[in-house]
PDB file of C-alpha atoms in Angstrom:
ATOM      1  CA  UNK A  30     165.686  84.871  83.928  1.00  0.00           C
ATOM      2  CA  UNK A  31     169.242  85.450  81.471  1.00  0.00           C
ATOM      3  CA  UNK A  32     173.195  83.962  81.384  1.00  0.00           C
ATOM      4  CA  UNK A  33     176.379  85.575  79.519  1.00  0.00           C
ATOM      5  CA  UNK A  34     177.583  83.075  76.909  1.00  0.00           C
ATOM      6  CA  UNK A  35     179.049  83.601  73.712  1.00  0.00           C
ATOM      7  CA  UNK A  36     176.193  84.093  71.126  1.00  0.00           C
ATOM      8  CA  UNK A  37     172.008  84.704  72.102  1.00  0.00           C
ATOM      9  CA  UNK A  38     170.443  81.312  72.609  1.00  0.00           C
ATOM     10  CA  UNK A  39     166.575  81.540  73.937  1.00  0.00           C
ATOM     11  CA  UNK A  40     167.038  78.054  74.933  1.00  0.00           C
ATOM     12  CA  UNK A  41     170.157  75.544  75.822  1.00  0.00           C
ATOM     13  CA  UNK A  42     169.993  72.461  77.359  1.00  0.00           C
ATOM     14  CA  UNK A  43     170.049  73.447  81.659  1.00  0.00           C
ATOM     15  CA  UNK A  44     170.656  69.610  82.684  1.00  0.00           C
ATOM     16  CA  UNK A  45     170.039  68.337  86.483  1.00  0.00           C
ATOM     17  CA  UNK A  46     172.741  67.831  88.994  1.00  0.00           C
ATOM     18  CA  UNK A  47     173.462  67.079  91.919  1.00  0.00           C
ATOM     19  CA  UNK A  48     176.544  67.893  94.490  1.00  0.00           C
ATOM     20  CA  UNK A  49     178.066  64.825  96.531  1.00  0.00           C
ATOM     21  CA  UNK A  50     181.145  65.193  99.550  1.00  0.00           C
ATOM     22  CA  UNK A  51     182.645  61.756 100.285  1.00  0.00           C
ATOM     23  CA  UNK A  52     185.163  61.615 103.938  1.00  0.00           C
ATOM     24  CA  UNK A  53     187.419  58.318 104.491  1.00  0.00           C
ATOM     25  CA  UNK A  54     188.300  58.386 107.843  1.00  0.00           C
ATOM     26  CA  UNK A  55     190.779  55.608 107.691  1.00  0.00           C
ATOM     27  CA  UNK A  56     194.331  55.312 111.354  1.00  0.00           C
ATOM     28  CA  UNK A  57     197.338  56.964 110.931  1.00  0.00           C
ATOM     29  CA  UNK A  58     200.809  56.016 111.456  1.00  0.00           C
ATOM     30  CA  UNK A  59     204.118  56.622 111.070  1.00  0.00           C
ATOM     31  CA  UNK A  60     204.887  56.600 107.146  1.00  0.00           C
ATOM     32  CA  UNK A  61     208.441  55.093 107.121  1.00  0.00           C
ATOM     33  CA  UNK A  62     208.299  53.304 110.142  1.00  0.00           C
ATOM     34  CA  UNK A  63     205.525  51.098 110.963  1.00  0.00           C
ATOM     35  CA  UNK A  64     203.085  51.739 107.766  1.00  0.00           C
ATOM     36  CA  UNK A  65     201.211  48.297 108.052  1.00  0.00           C
ATOM     37  CA  UNK A  66     199.381  50.163 110.886  1.00  0.00           C
ATOM     38  CA  UNK A  67     198.299  52.395 109.604  1.00  0.00           C
ATOM     39  CA  UNK A  68     194.951  52.141 106.942  1.00  0.00           C
ATOM     40  CA  UNK A  69     195.472  55.699 104.043  1.00  0.00           C
ATOM     41  CA  UNK A  70     192.680  57.562 103.720  1.00  0.00           C
ATOM     42  CA  UNK A  71     194.320  58.663 100.864  1.00  0.00           C
ATOM     43  CA  UNK A  72     194.321  55.349  98.608  1.00  0.00           C
ATOM     44  CA  UNK A  73     190.255  55.678  98.545  1.00  0.00           C
ATOM     45  CA  UNK A  74     190.104  59.178  98.042  1.00  0.00           C
ATOM     46  CA  UNK A  75     192.502  58.268  94.989  1.00  0.00           C
ATOM     47  CA  UNK A  76     191.221  54.859  94.173  1.00  0.00           C
ATOM     48  CA  UNK A  77     187.868  56.250  94.427  1.00  0.00           C
ATOM     49  CA  UNK A  78     188.992  59.635  91.683  1.00  0.00           C
ATOM     50  CA  UNK A  79     189.917  57.153  89.026  1.00  0.00           C
ATOM     51  CA  UNK A  80     186.839  54.615  90.156  1.00  0.00           C
ATOM     52  CA  UNK A  81     185.213  57.667  88.404  1.00  0.00           C
ATOM     53  CA  UNK A  82     187.721  58.124  85.645  1.00  0.00           C
ATOM     54  CA  UNK A  83     187.119  54.015  84.909  1.00  0.00           C
ATOM     55  CA  UNK A  84     182.808  54.497  84.690  1.00  0.00           C
ATOM     56  CA  UNK A  85     182.793  57.421  82.540  1.00  0.00           C
ATOM     57  CA  UNK A  86     183.541  54.709  79.546  1.00  0.00           C
ATOM     58  CA  UNK A  87     180.153  53.309  81.014  1.00  0.00           C
ATOM     59  CA  UNK A  88     178.735  56.592  80.836  1.00  0.00           C
ATOM     60  CA  UNK A  89     176.404  58.193  77.880  1.00  0.00           C
ATOM     61  CA  UNK A  90     177.445  60.642  76.016  1.00  0.00           C
ATOM     62  CA  UNK A  91     175.269  63.312  77.814  1.00  0.00           C
ATOM     63  CA  UNK A  92     176.532  62.942  81.739  1.00  0.00           C
ATOM     64  CA  UNK A  93     179.155  64.597  83.316  1.00  0.00           C
ATOM     65  CA  UNK A  94     181.357  64.023  86.913  1.00  0.00           C
ATOM     66  CA  UNK A  95     183.965  66.090  87.647  1.00  0.00           C
ATOM     67  CA  UNK A  96     185.497  66.205  91.136  1.00  0.00           C
ATOM     68  CA  UNK A  97     188.120  67.821  93.874  1.00  0.00           C
ATOM     69  CA  UNK A  98     190.349  66.879  96.029  1.00  0.00           C
ATOM     70  CA  UNK A  99     189.693  68.796  98.580  1.00  0.00           C
ATOM     71  CA  UNK A 100     191.374  67.490 101.448  1.00  0.00           C
ATOM     72  CA  UNK A 101     194.657  64.698 101.296  1.00  0.00           C
ATOM     73  CA  UNK A 102     196.054  64.679 103.780  1.00  0.00           C
ATOM     74  CA  UNK A 103     198.757  66.058 106.159  1.00  0.00           C
ATOM     75  CA  UNK A 104     202.619  64.967 106.094  1.00  0.00           C
ATOM     76  CA  UNK A 105     204.076  62.456 103.191  1.00  0.00           C
ATOM     77  CA  UNK A 106     205.781  61.199 106.487  1.00  0.00           C
ATOM     78  CA  UNK A 107     201.991  60.105 108.087  1.00  0.00           C
ATOM     79  CA  UNK A 108     199.388  57.925 106.823  1.00  0.00           C
ATOM     80  CA  UNK A 109     195.981  60.476 106.188  1.00  0.00           C
ATOM     81  CA  UNK A 110     193.676  58.661 108.119  1.00  0.00           C
ATOM     82  CA  UNK A 111     191.191  61.586 106.668  1.00  0.00           C
ATOM     83  CA  UNK A 112     190.698  62.993 103.085  1.00  0.00           C
ATOM     84  CA  UNK A 113     187.522  64.829 101.828  1.00  0.00           C
ATOM     85  CA  UNK A 114     186.118  64.685  97.467  1.00  0.00           C
ATOM     86  CA  UNK A 115     184.000  67.165  96.578  1.00  0.00           C
ATOM     87  CA  UNK A 116     181.746  65.857  92.709  1.00  0.00           C
ATOM     88  CA  UNK A 117     179.249  67.188  90.834  1.00  0.00           C
ATOM     89  CA  UNK A 118     177.139  64.769  88.908  1.00  0.00           C
ATOM     90  CA  UNK A 119     175.181  65.817  85.647  1.00  0.00           C
ATOM     91  CA  UNK A 120     172.400  64.443  83.295  1.00  0.00           C
ATOM     92  CA  UNK A 121     169.729  65.639  80.927  1.00  0.00           C
ATOM     93  CA  UNK A 122     167.142  64.821  83.369  1.00  0.00           C
ATOM     94  CA  UNK A 123     165.884  63.586  86.698  1.00  0.00           C
ATOM     95  CA  UNK A 124     165.509  60.770  85.901  1.00  0.00           C
ATOM     96  CA  UNK A 125     169.585  59.724  84.442  1.00  0.00           C
ATOM     97  CA  UNK A 126     170.760  61.666  87.638  1.00  0.00           C
ATOM     98  CA  UNK A 127     169.039  59.647  89.446  1.00  0.00           C
ATOM     99  CA  UNK A 128     171.462  56.645  87.678  1.00  0.00           C
ATOM    100  CA  UNK A 129     174.794  58.381  87.314  1.00  0.00           C
ATOM    101  CA  UNK A 130     173.701  58.665  91.200  1.00  0.00           C
ATOM    102  CA  UNK A 131     173.840  55.769  92.055  1.00  0.00           C
ATOM    103  CA  UNK A 132     176.211  54.246  89.934  1.00  0.00           C
ATOM    104  CA  UNK A 133     178.639  56.717  91.690  1.00  0.00           C
ATOM    105  CA  UNK A 134     178.165  56.501  95.107  1.00  0.00           C
ATOM    106  CA  UNK A 135     178.677  52.785  93.910  1.00  0.00           C
ATOM    107  CA  UNK A 136     182.417  54.165  93.081  1.00  0.00           C
ATOM    108  CA  UNK A 137     182.895  55.906  96.610  1.00  0.00           C
ATOM    109  CA  UNK A 138     182.305  52.475  98.508  1.00  0.00           C
ATOM    110  CA  UNK A 139     184.257  50.687  96.213  1.00  0.00           C
ATOM    111  CA  UNK A 140     187.492  52.490  97.324  1.00  0.00           C
ATOM    112  CA  UNK A 141     186.249  52.327 101.034  1.00  0.00           C
ATOM    113  CA  UNK A 142     185.784  48.740 100.985  1.00  0.00           C
ATOM    114  CA  UNK A 143     189.509  47.773  99.713  1.00  0.00           C
ATOM    115  CA  UNK A 144     191.580  49.946 101.515  1.00  0.00           C
ATOM    116  CA  UNK A 145     189.513  49.558 104.580  1.00  0.00           C
ATOM    117  CA  UNK A 146     188.339  52.612 105.265  1.00  0.00           C
ATOM    118  CA  UNK A 147     185.022  53.505 106.817  1.00  0.00           C
ATOM    119  CA  UNK A 148     183.125  55.965 103.650  1.00  0.00           C
ATOM    120  CA  UNK A 149     180.948  58.984 104.532  1.00  0.00           C
ATOM    121  CA  UNK A 150     178.973  59.445 101.031  1.00  0.00           C
ATOM    122  CA  UNK A 151     176.862  62.729 101.655  1.00  0.00           C
ATOM    123  CA  UNK A 152     174.840  64.528  98.416  1.00  0.00           C
ATOM    124  CA  UNK A 153     173.888  68.508  98.298  1.00  0.00           C
ATOM    125  CA  UNK A 154     170.701  69.920 100.100  1.00  0.00           C
ATOM    126  CA  UNK A 155     169.534  70.183  97.319  1.00  0.00           C
ATOM    127  CA  UNK A 156     169.441  68.924  93.541  1.00  0.00           C
ATOM    128  CA  UNK A 157     169.626  71.483  90.712  1.00  0.00           C
ATOM    129  CA  UNK A 158     166.489  70.184  87.527  1.00  0.00           C
ATOM    130  CA  UNK A 159     166.867  70.571  84.293  1.00  0.00           C
ATOM    131  CA  UNK A 160     164.970  73.843  82.964  1.00  0.00           C
ATOM    132  CA  UNK A 161     161.893  72.330  81.036  1.00  0.00           C
ATOM    133  CA  UNK A 162     161.558  74.648  77.581  1.00  0.00           C
ATOM    134  CA  UNK A 163     158.645  76.436  77.246  1.00  0.00           C
ATOM    135  CA  UNK A 164     159.005  77.757  73.455  1.00  0.00           C
ATOM    136  CA  UNK A 165     155.803  80.295  73.179  1.00  0.00           C
ATOM    137  CA  UNK A 166     157.560  82.100  76.227  1.00  0.00           C
ATOM    138  CA  UNK A 167     160.471  81.537  74.066  1.00  0.00           C
ATOM    139  CA  UNK A 168     158.881  82.741  70.330  1.00  0.00           C
ATOM    140  CA  UNK A 169     157.678  85.814  72.112  1.00  0.00           C
ATOM    141  CA  UNK A 170     161.794  86.348  73.959  1.00  0.00           C
ATOM    142  CA  UNK A 171     163.434  85.990  70.046  1.00  0.00           C
ATOM    143  CA  UNK A 172     160.399  88.496  68.494  1.00  0.00           C
ATOM    144  CA  UNK A 173     161.468  90.990  71.763  1.00  0.00           C
ATOM    145  CA  UNK A 174     165.226  90.313  71.073  1.00  0.00           C
ATOM    146  CA  UNK A 175     165.555  91.148  67.672  1.00  0.00           C
ATOM    147  CA  UNK A 176     163.064  94.118  67.630  1.00  0.00           C
ATOM    148  CA  UNK A 177     165.956  95.398  70.074  1.00  0.00           C
ATOM    149  CA  UNK A 178     168.955  94.143  67.462  1.00  0.00           C
ATOM    150  CA  UNK A 179     170.341  90.639  68.479  1.00  0.00           C
ATOM    151  CA  UNK A 180     170.283  88.608  66.486  1.00  0.00           C
ATOM    152  CA  UNK A 181     170.417  84.660  67.670  1.00  0.00           C
ATOM    153  CA  UNK A 182     172.463  81.450  66.298  1.00  0.00           C
ATOM    154  CA  UNK A 183     171.113  78.553  64.663  1.00  0.00           C
ATOM    155  CA  UNK A 184     174.725  76.821  65.713  1.00  0.00           C
ATOM    156  CA  UNK A 185     173.402  73.595  65.646  1.00  0.00           C
ATOM    157  CA  UNK A 186     176.684  72.481  68.041  1.00  0.00           C
ATOM    158  CA  UNK A 187     176.159  75.115  70.679  1.00  0.00           C
ATOM    159  CA  UNK A 188     172.322  74.941  70.564  1.00  0.00           C
ATOM    160  CA  UNK A 189     172.733  71.328  71.420  1.00  0.00           C
ATOM    161  CA  UNK A 190     175.869  70.355  73.040  1.00  0.00           C
ATOM    162  CA  UNK A 191     176.614  69.830  76.488  1.00  0.00           C
ATOM    163  CA  UNK A 192     175.351  73.147  79.446  1.00  0.00           C
ATOM    164  CA  UNK A 193     175.923  74.214  83.055  1.00  0.00           C
ATOM    165  CA  UNK A 194     173.040  73.862  85.175  1.00  0.00           C
ATOM    166  CA  UNK A 195     170.953  75.938  87.576  1.00  0.00           C
ATOM    167  CA  UNK A 196     168.563  76.334  90.576  1.00  0.00           C
ATOM    168  CA  UNK A 197     166.126  78.073  87.330  1.00  0.00           C
ATOM    169  CA  UNK A 198     165.664  74.674  86.414  1.00  0.00           C
ATOM    170  CA  UNK A 199     163.376  74.107  89.975  1.00  0.00           C
ATOM    171  CA  UNK A 200     161.362  76.912  88.967  1.00  0.00           C
ATOM    172  CA  UNK A 201     160.331  75.818  85.597  1.00  0.00           C
ATOM    173  CA  UNK A 202     159.373  72.476  87.672  1.00  0.00           C
ATOM    174  CA  UNK A 203     156.191  74.962  89.716  1.00  0.00           C
ATOM    175  CA  UNK A 204     155.616  77.908  86.971  1.00  0.00           C
ATOM    176  CA  UNK A 205     157.021  78.560  83.568  1.00  0.00           C
ATOM    177  CA  UNK A 206     160.038  80.122  82.606  1.00  0.00           C
ATOM    178  CA  UNK A 207     162.878  80.319  79.870  1.00  0.00           C
ATOM    179  CA  UNK A 208     166.232  80.722  80.645  1.00  0.00           C
ATOM    180  CA  UNK A 209     167.965  82.430  77.133  1.00  0.00           C
ATOM    181  CA  UNK A 210     171.814  83.126  77.016  1.00  0.00           C
ATOM    182  CA  UNK A 211     172.740  86.755  75.691  1.00  0.00           C
ATOM    183  CA  UNK A 212     176.376  86.980  73.876  1.00  0.00           C
ATOM    184  CA  UNK A 213     178.281  90.517  75.851  1.00  0.00           C
ATOM    185  CA  UNK A 214     180.604  91.027  72.993  1.00  0.00           C
ATOM    186  CA  UNK A 215     183.113  88.469  73.223  1.00  0.00           C
ATOM    187  CA  UNK A 216     183.657  84.645  71.902  1.00  0.00           C
ATOM    188  CA  UNK A 217     185.988  83.522  75.054  1.00  0.00           C
ATOM    189  CA  UNK A 218     184.788  80.745  76.843  1.00  0.00           C
ATOM    190  CA  UNK A 219     182.839  81.154  80.719  1.00  0.00           C
ATOM    191  CA  UNK A 220     184.799  80.893  83.707  1.00  0.00           C
ATOM    192  CA  UNK A 221     188.055  81.983  82.341  1.00  0.00           C
ATOM    193  CA  UNK A 222     190.444  84.920  83.354  1.00  0.00           C
ATOM    194  CA  UNK A 223     189.350  86.547  79.732  1.00  0.00           C
ATOM    195  CA  UNK A 224     185.309  86.102  80.174  1.00  0.00           C
ATOM    196  CA  UNK A 225     185.405  87.577  83.669  1.00  0.00           C
ATOM    197  CA  UNK A 226     187.170  90.255  82.142  1.00  0.00           C
ATOM    198  CA  UNK A 227     185.044  90.818  79.315  1.00  0.00           C
ATOM    199  CA  UNK A 228     182.066  90.216  81.428  1.00  0.00           C
ATOM    200  CA  UNK A 229     183.603  94.577  83.740  1.00  0.00           C
ATOM    201  CA  UNK A 230     183.987  95.886  79.855  1.00  0.00           C
ATOM    202  CA  UNK A 231     181.183  99.258  79.141  1.00  0.00           C
ATOM    203  CA  UNK A 232     180.520  96.900  75.974  1.00  0.00           C
ATOM    204  CA  UNK A 233     178.999  94.234  78.109  1.00  0.00           C
ATOM    205  CA  UNK A 234     176.786  96.350  80.047  1.00  0.00           C
ATOM    206  CA  UNK A 235     175.286  97.519  76.623  1.00  0.00           C
ATOM    207  CA  UNK A 236     173.857  93.384  75.824  1.00  0.00           C
ATOM    208  CA  UNK A 237     173.648  92.712  79.123  1.00  0.00           C
ATOM    209  CA  UNK A 238     170.907  96.059  79.262  1.00  0.00           C
ATOM    210  CA  UNK A 239     169.391  94.907  76.843  1.00  0.00           C
ATOM    211  CA  UNK A 240     168.642  90.977  77.398  1.00  0.00           C
ATOM    212  CA  UNK A 241     167.089  92.637  80.526  1.00  0.00           C
ATOM    213  CA  UNK A 242     164.632  94.535  78.154  1.00  0.00           C
ATOM    214  CA  UNK A 243     163.510  91.217  76.057  1.00  0.00           C
ATOM    215  CA  UNK A 244     162.970  89.908  78.938  1.00  0.00           C
ATOM    216  CA  UNK A 245     160.808  92.413  80.478  1.00  0.00           C
ATOM    217  CA  UNK A 246     158.916  92.844  77.294  1.00  0.00           C
ATOM    218  CA  UNK A 247     158.278  89.237  77.013  1.00  0.00           C
ATOM    219  CA  UNK A 248     157.165  89.700  80.907  1.00  0.00           C
ATOM    220  CA  UNK A 249     154.623  92.160  79.686  1.00  0.00           C
ATOM    221  CA  UNK A 250     153.731  90.471  76.150  1.00  0.00           C
ATOM    222  CA  UNK A 251     152.242  87.559  78.896  1.00  0.00           C
ATOM    223  CA  UNK A 252     150.636  89.768  81.058  1.00  0.00           C
ATOM    224  CA  UNK A 253     148.772  91.607  77.959  1.00  0.00           C
ATOM    225  CA  UNK A 254     148.284  88.707  75.703  1.00  0.00           C
ATOM    226  CA  UNK A 255     145.875  86.621  76.506  1.00  0.00           C
ATOM    227  CA  UNK A 256     145.977  84.544  73.829  1.00  0.00           C
ATOM    228  CA  UNK A 257     150.183  84.299  75.006  1.00  0.00           C
ATOM    229  CA  UNK A 258     149.121  83.009  77.525  1.00  0.00           C
ATOM    230  CA  UNK A 259     147.355  79.834  77.116  1.00  0.00           C
ATOM    231  CA  UNK A 260     149.652  78.492  74.765  1.00  0.00           C
ATOM    232  CA  UNK A 261     152.646  79.610  77.797  1.00  0.00           C
ATOM    233  CA  UNK A 262     150.186  77.426  80.188  1.00  0.00           C
ATOM    234  CA  UNK A 263     149.058  74.488  77.570  1.00  0.00           C
ATOM    235  CA  UNK A 264     153.421  74.123  76.426  1.00  0.00           C
ATOM    236  CA  UNK A 265     154.030  74.156  80.978  1.00  0.00           C
ATOM    237  CA  UNK A 266     151.210  71.019  80.875  1.00  0.00           C
ATOM    238  CA  UNK A 267     152.583  68.902  78.071  1.00  0.00           C
ATOM    239  CA  UNK A 268     156.403  69.104  78.628  1.00  0.00           C
ATOM    240  CA  UNK A 269     155.295  68.016  82.431  1.00  0.00           C
ATOM    241  CA  UNK A 270     152.938  65.123  81.065  1.00  0.00           C
ATOM    242  CA  UNK A 271     157.124  64.132  79.008  1.00  0.00           C
ATOM    243  CA  UNK A 272     158.937  65.092  82.584  1.00  0.00           C
ATOM    244  CA  UNK A 273     156.428  62.942  84.790  1.00  0.00           C
ATOM    245  CA  UNK A 274     157.558  60.459  87.052  1.00  0.00           C
ATOM    246  CA  UNK A 275     160.237  62.227  87.334  1.00  0.00           C
ATOM    247  CA  UNK A 276     159.583  63.550  90.998  1.00  0.00           C
ATOM    248  CA  UNK A 277     161.320  62.832  94.079  1.00  0.00           C
ATOM    249  CA  UNK A 278     159.883  61.472  97.237  1.00  0.00           C
ATOM    250  CA  UNK A 279     161.288  64.863  98.876  1.00  0.00           C
ATOM    251  CA  UNK A 280     159.137  66.932  96.126  1.00  0.00           C
ATOM    252  CA  UNK A 281     155.776  65.522  96.218  1.00  0.00           C
ATOM    253  CA  UNK A 282     155.462  65.337 100.192  1.00  0.00           C
ATOM    254  CA  UNK A 283     155.903  68.647  99.857  1.00  0.00           C
ATOM    255  CA  UNK A 284     153.606  69.211  97.599  1.00  0.00           C
ATOM    256  CA  UNK A 285     155.628  70.532  94.237  1.00  0.00           C
ATOM    257  CA  UNK A 286     154.172  67.873  91.927  1.00  0.00           C
ATOM    258  CA  UNK A 287     150.604  68.945  92.322  1.00  0.00           C
ATOM    259  CA  UNK A 288     151.600  72.429  92.130  1.00  0.00           C
ATOM    260  CA  UNK A 289     153.100  71.791  88.371  1.00  0.00           C
ATOM    261  CA  UNK A 290     149.612  69.982  88.247  1.00  0.00           C
ATOM    262  CA  UNK A 291     147.752  72.749  89.161  1.00  0.00           C
ATOM    263  CA  UNK A 292     149.313  75.026  87.158  1.00  0.00           C
TER     264      UNK A 292
END
């Protein structure tokens, strides 16, 4: 799988990610006549948001938290009885993600305790795993890309900086895979209006098709070059050993761990 970016790169450190929705339940009351009768769920949401901001001071440089208040009340003269926040938590590994998640949930619960609200913390249905690197597949992709005229960046900041998250990471825990990034003719940043426009341009279609050809050529290499397949399998085995212990209990029960070991 490939993703558009500002430069061509066979690998960027896509990180593990956990979605969390936080709901606070308070008690409505007239904000002017008798505010003391209310339990302010918006206060809980604001405290939770600020708690997460304070947590950033003690986070590792590679950790990320970002969120929004989706529901902050109905009218200014009514003490909000319900609020809702949504946060994304990211870390380079599943092990770090578990630590970050625990700390974030403590921040959410602390806000409920301070305001006497009830809190409901619900994680996403599935976490996104970090993408496991397979250098043998990457090298094949780079060779094929160069044959098609692709130039791969050597910018260390771009190659080692923070990236996004993808469910393709989950795939790389089960079978070997690569998730390269490809240039589409612009240096504007992803998830902006300018990048949206650039992605729809005719120029971008050329670069996208070229990246797709490089992926297809790499797949053919795996099929027709037994030595490469052996190296890909060994890379996968080594990276799985390095990541050993990062499986969740759910993964173990579903057999994901056994599948990875068997491959």
